PDB file of C-alpha atoms in Angstrom:
ATOM      1  CA  UNK A   1      45.065 118.837  73.465  1.00 92.00           C
ATOM      2  CA  UNK A   2      45.067 121.650  70.916  1.00 93.00           C
ATOM      3  CA  UNK A   3      42.341 123.480  72.845  1.00 95.00           C
ATOM      4  CA  UNK A   4      44.419 123.111  76.009  1.00 96.00           C
ATOM      5  CA  UNK A   5      47.313 124.669  74.101  1.00 97.00           C
ATOM      6  CA  UNK A   6      45.138 127.665  73.215  1.00 97.00           C
ATOM      7  CA  UNK A   7      44.184 128.078  76.883  1.00 98.00           C
ATOM      8  CA  UNK A   8      47.807 127.987  78.019  1.00 98.00           C
ATOM      9  CA  UNK A   9      48.907 130.467  75.358  1.00 98.00           C
ATOM     10  CA  UNK A  10      46.183 132.800  76.664  1.00 98.00           C
ATOM     11  CA  UNK A  11      47.526 132.378  80.202  1.00 98.00           C
ATOM     12  CA  UNK A  12      51.047 133.020  78.935  1.00 98.00           C
ATOM     13  CA  UNK A  13      49.916 136.164  77.135  1.00 98.00           C
ATOM     14  CA  UNK A  14      48.010 137.371  80.198  1.00 98.00           C
ATOM     15  CA  UNK A  15      51.123 136.975  82.353  1.00 98.00           C
ATOM     16  CA  UNK A  16      53.192 138.977  79.874  1.00 97.00           C
ATOM     17  CA  UNK A  17      50.601 141.785  79.799  1.00 97.00           C
ATOM     18  CA  UNK A  18      50.518 141.666  83.607  1.00 96.00           C
ATOM     19  CA  UNK A  19      54.305 142.054  83.543  1.00 96.00           C
ATOM     20  CA  UNK A  20      54.007 145.387  81.756  1.00 95.00           C
ATOM     21  CA  UNK A  21      51.382 146.534  84.253  1.00 95.00           C
ATOM     22  CA  UNK A  22      53.528 145.501  87.217  1.00 92.00           C
ATOM     23  CA  UNK A  23      56.559 147.310  85.780  1.00 91.00           C
ATOM     24  CA  UNK A  24      54.631 150.546  85.597  1.00 90.00           C
ATOM     25  CA  UNK A  25      52.996 149.990  88.973  1.00 87.00           C
ATOM     26  CA  UNK A  26      56.405 149.518  90.590  1.00 83.00           C
ATOM     27  CA  UNK A  27      58.072 152.351  88.686  1.00 80.00           C
ATOM     28  CA  UNK A  28      55.567 154.927  89.891  1.00 82.00           C
ATOM     29  CA  UNK A  29      55.403 153.784  93.507  1.00 80.00           C
ATOM     30  CA  UNK A  30      55.745 156.845  95.735  1.00 72.00           C
ATOM     31  CA  UNK A  31      57.363 157.307  98.121  1.00 72.00           C
ATOM     32  CA  UNK A  32      60.026 154.797  97.239  1.00 72.00           C
ATOM     33  CA  UNK A  33      60.302 152.143  99.912  1.00 65.00           C
ATOM     34  CA  UNK A  34      63.621 151.956 101.745  1.00 62.00           C
ATOM     35  CA  UNK A  35      63.495 148.152 101.713  1.00 69.00           C
ATOM     36  CA  UNK A  36      63.668 146.673  98.179  1.00 66.00           C
ATOM     37  CA  UNK A  37      61.935 143.496  99.399  1.00 70.00           C
ATOM     38  CA  UNK A  38      58.732 145.411 100.173  1.00 75.00           C
ATOM     39  CA  UNK A  39      58.753 147.386  96.929  1.00 81.00           C
ATOM     40  CA  UNK A  40      55.885 146.976  94.477  1.00 79.00           C
ATOM     41  CA  UNK A  41      58.416 146.175  91.753  1.00 84.00           C
ATOM     42  CA  UNK A  42      58.972 142.874  93.575  1.00 87.00           C
ATOM     43  CA  UNK A  43      55.789 141.533  91.984  1.00 90.00           C
ATOM     44  CA  UNK A  44      57.257 142.399  88.574  1.00 91.00           C
ATOM     45  CA  UNK A  45      60.432 140.501  89.424  1.00 91.00           C
ATOM     46  CA  UNK A  46      58.560 137.476  90.774  1.00 93.00           C
ATOM     47  CA  UNK A  47      56.225 137.297  87.773  1.00 95.00           C
ATOM     48  CA  UNK A  48      59.109 137.696  85.332  1.00 95.00           C
ATOM     49  CA  UNK A  49      61.526 135.248  86.915  1.00 95.00           C
ATOM     50  CA  UNK A  50      59.078 132.616  88.135  1.00 96.00           C
ATOM     51  CA  UNK A  51      55.545 132.709  86.700  1.00 97.00           C
ATOM     52  CA  UNK A  52      56.300 133.479  83.043  1.00 97.00           C
ATOM     53  CA  UNK A  53      59.056 130.837  82.685  1.00 97.00           C
ATOM     54  CA  UNK A  54      56.973 128.193  84.501  1.00 98.00           C
ATOM     55  CA  UNK A  55      53.879 128.726  82.351  1.00 98.00           C
ATOM     56  CA  UNK A  56      56.018 128.945  79.213  1.00 98.00           C
ATOM     57  CA  UNK A  57      57.635 125.614  80.033  1.00 98.00           C
ATOM     58  CA  UNK A  58      54.232 123.983  80.552  1.00 98.00           C
ATOM     59  CA  UNK A  59      52.922 125.617  77.348  1.00 98.00           C
ATOM     60  CA  UNK A  60      55.917 124.321  75.394  1.00 98.00           C
ATOM     61  CA  UNK A  61      55.361 120.779  76.653  1.00 97.00           C
ATOM     62  CA  UNK A  62      51.665 120.992  75.748  1.00 97.00           C
ATOM     63  CA  UNK A  63      52.588 122.295  72.276  1.00 97.00           C
ATOM     64  CA  UNK A  64      54.885 119.323  71.735  1.00 97.00           C
ATOM     65  CA  UNK A  65      52.223 116.856  72.928  1.00 96.00           C
ATOM     66  CA  UNK A  66      49.656 118.584  70.674  1.00 95.00           C
ATOM     67  CA  UNK A  67      52.043 118.012  67.742  1.00 94.00           C
ATOM     68  CA  UNK A  68      52.286 121.709  67.023  1.00 95.00           C
ATOM     69  CA  UNK A  69      54.599 122.850  64.226  1.00 95.00           C
ATOM     70  CA  UNK A  70      58.185 123.592  65.233  1.00 95.00           C
ATOM     71  CA  UNK A  71      57.701 127.329  64.796  1.00 96.00           C
ATOM     72  CA  UNK A  72      54.810 127.320  67.286  1.00 97.00           C
ATOM     73  CA  UNK A  73      56.813 125.282  69.782  1.00 97.00           C
ATOM     74  CA  UNK A  74      59.620 127.816  69.367  1.00 97.00           C
ATOM     75  CA  UNK A  75      57.229 130.680  70.073  1.00 97.00           C
ATOM     76  CA  UNK A  76      56.015 128.916  73.217  1.00 97.00           C
ATOM     77  CA  UNK A  77      59.577 128.489  74.510  1.00 97.00           C
ATOM     78  CA  UNK A  78      60.686 132.017  73.492  1.00 97.00           C
ATOM     79  CA  UNK A  79      59.620 133.639  76.791  1.00 97.00           C
ATOM     80  CA  UNK A  80      61.902 131.297  78.734  1.00 96.00           C
ATOM     81  CA  UNK A  81      64.795 132.138  76.422  1.00 97.00           C
ATOM     82  CA  UNK A  82      64.140 135.879  76.661  1.00 97.00           C
ATOM     83  CA  UNK A  83      63.940 135.758  80.476  1.00 96.00           C
ATOM     84  CA  UNK A  84      67.213 133.799  80.521  1.00 96.00           C
ATOM     85  CA  UNK A  85      68.828 136.466  78.324  1.00 96.00           C
ATOM     86  CA  UNK A  86      67.723 139.115  80.797  1.00 95.00           C
ATOM     87  CA  UNK A  87      68.937 137.150  83.837  1.00 94.00           C
ATOM     88  CA  UNK A  88      72.243 135.862  82.510  1.00 95.00           C
ATOM     89  CA  UNK A  89      73.276 138.467  79.918  1.00 95.00           C
ATOM     90  CA  UNK A  90      71.534 141.823  80.314  1.00 95.00           C
ATOM     91  CA  UNK A  91      71.637 142.291  84.092  1.00 94.00           C
ATOM     92  CA  UNK A  92      75.264 141.097  84.446  1.00 95.00           C
ATOM     93  CA  UNK A  93      76.265 143.487  81.637  1.00 96.00           C
ATOM     94  CA  UNK A  94      74.515 146.327  83.481  1.00 95.00           C
ATOM     95  CA  UNK A  95      76.479 145.440  86.620  1.00 95.00           C
ATOM     96  CA  UNK A  96      79.711 145.485  84.614  1.00 96.00           C
ATOM     97  CA  UNK A  97      78.701 148.938  83.401  1.00 95.00           C
ATOM     98  CA  UNK A  98      78.340 150.116  87.009  1.00 93.00           C
ATOM     99  CA  UNK A  99      74.747 149.431  88.043  1.00 91.00           C
ATOM    100  CA  UNK A 100      74.017 148.556  91.666  1.00 89.00           C
ATOM    101  CA  UNK A 101      70.806 148.394  93.699  1.00 82.00           C
ATOM    102  CA  UNK A 102      71.512 151.928  94.941  1.00 83.00           C
ATOM    103  CA  UNK A 103      72.701 153.690  91.784  1.00 90.00           C
ATOM    104  CA  UNK A 104      73.115 153.513  88.026  1.00 92.00           C
ATOM    105  CA  UNK A 105      75.639 154.956  85.605  1.00 94.00           C
ATOM    106  CA  UNK A 106      75.003 156.301  82.098  1.00 94.00           C
ATOM    107  CA  UNK A 107      76.525 153.132  80.623  1.00 93.00           C
ATOM    108  CA  UNK A 108      74.367 150.862  82.753  1.00 93.00           C
ATOM    109  CA  UNK A 109      71.260 152.821  81.768  1.00 94.00           C
ATOM    110  CA  UNK A 110      72.059 152.239  78.082  1.00 95.00           C
ATOM    111  CA  UNK A 111      72.312 148.517  78.779  1.00 95.00           C
ATOM    112  CA  UNK A 112      69.195 148.445  80.973  1.00 92.00           C
ATOM    113  CA  UNK A 113      67.227 150.172  78.211  1.00 94.00           C
ATOM    114  CA  UNK A 114      67.272 146.821  76.411  1.00 96.00           C
ATOM    115  CA  UNK A 115      65.171 145.400  79.242  1.00 95.00           C
ATOM    116  CA  UNK A 116      62.117 147.094  77.729  1.00 94.00           C
ATOM    117  CA  UNK A 117      63.025 146.003  74.197  1.00 97.00           C
ATOM    118  CA  UNK A 118      63.309 142.386  75.316  1.00 97.00           C
ATOM    119  CA  UNK A 119      59.939 142.822  77.037  1.00 96.00           C
ATOM    120  CA  UNK A 120      58.380 143.931  73.746  1.00 97.00           C
ATOM    121  CA  UNK A 121      59.906 140.885  72.025  1.00 97.00           C
ATOM    122  CA  UNK A 122      58.409 138.723  74.767  1.00 97.00           C
ATOM    123  CA  UNK A 123      55.000 140.291  74.153  1.00 97.00           C
ATOM    124  CA  UNK A 124      55.325 139.678  70.406  1.00 97.00           C
ATOM    125  CA  UNK A 125      56.243 136.037  70.966  1.00 97.00           C
ATOM    126  CA  UNK A 126      53.297 135.527  73.325  1.00 98.00           C
ATOM    127  CA  UNK A 127      50.848 137.093  70.862  1.00 98.00           C
ATOM    128  CA  UNK A 128      52.248 135.041  67.970  1.00 97.00           C
ATOM    129  CA  UNK A 129      52.084 131.835  70.042  1.00 97.00           C
ATOM    130  CA  UNK A 130      48.435 132.527  70.880  1.00 98.00           C
ATOM    131  CA  UNK A 131      47.570 133.174  67.231  1.00 97.00           C
ATOM    132  CA  UNK A 132      49.505 130.098  66.154  1.00 96.00           C
ATOM    133  CA  UNK A 133      47.739 127.934  68.735  1.00 97.00           C
ATOM    134  CA  UNK A 134      44.370 129.189  67.518  1.00 96.00           C
ATOM    135  CA  UNK A 135      45.274 128.361  63.919  1.00 95.00           C
ATOM    136  CA  UNK A 136      46.592 124.944  64.984  1.00 95.00           C
ATOM    137  CA  UNK A 137      43.314 124.218  66.821  1.00 94.00           C
ATOM    138  CA  UNK A 138      41.220 125.370  63.828  1.00 92.00           C
ATOM    139  CA  UNK A 139      43.226 123.168  61.460  1.00 86.00           C
ATOM    140  CA  UNK A 140      42.451 120.171  63.650  1.00 72.00           C
ATOM    141  CA  UNK A 141      38.751 121.077  63.748  1.00 62.00           C
ATOM    142  CA  UNK A 142      38.640 121.397  59.960  1.00 53.00           C
ATOM    143  CA  UNK A 143      40.431 118.077  59.550  1.00 49.00           C
ATOM    144  CA  UNK A 144      38.024 116.283  61.895  1.00 50.00           C
ATOM    145  CA  UNK A 145      34.997 117.821  60.147  1.00 42.00           C
ATOM    146  CA  UNK A 146      36.098 116.476  56.769  1.00 43.00           C
ATOM    147  CA  UNK A 147      36.784 113.046  58.289  1.00 44.00           C
ATOM    148  CA  UNK A 148      33.268 112.644  59.652  1.00 44.00           C
ATOM    149  CA  UNK A 149      31.520 113.752  56.467  1.00 43.00           C
TER     150      UNK A 149
END
C-alpha cells in the first residue's frame, strides 16, 4: 500500500504542475475568446476544481490505509484545503472588492494576487507529500529487510 501511496503522490504532483502550465496557457491565449466557456483557461479551472481535489482525496485515503504519519496525511489533504480556500474565501473576497467576469478593480487584483501564492503553497505541499511517501515506503522496505534476516 505504501508503494501505491507513492504512485498517487506522483499523480497529485503531476496535476499540480499541470495546473501551472494550464494557467500560463490560458493567460497567453490570443485573441481572447468572447465566450468564457471555450477559453483555454477552462482547463485550468476544471483541473483545479475537480481533478486535484479528487486525486488528493484518494491520496489521503490511501495514506491513512498505508498507516502514514499524521504529517504525511496532512500533506496529502492540503491540496483539497487550499482549493477550498480559493473557492470559498479568495474568490468571494475578490468579488467583494469589485471583480467580475468582465472587469477587475485594483482592490480585487490585490486579492487575486494571492491565487498564485496559494498555488505555490499547493506545489510545496504536493512535493513534500511525494517526498514523505517515498520515505514512508523506504522505512517499510528497511523494516521488512531486517525482519527476514
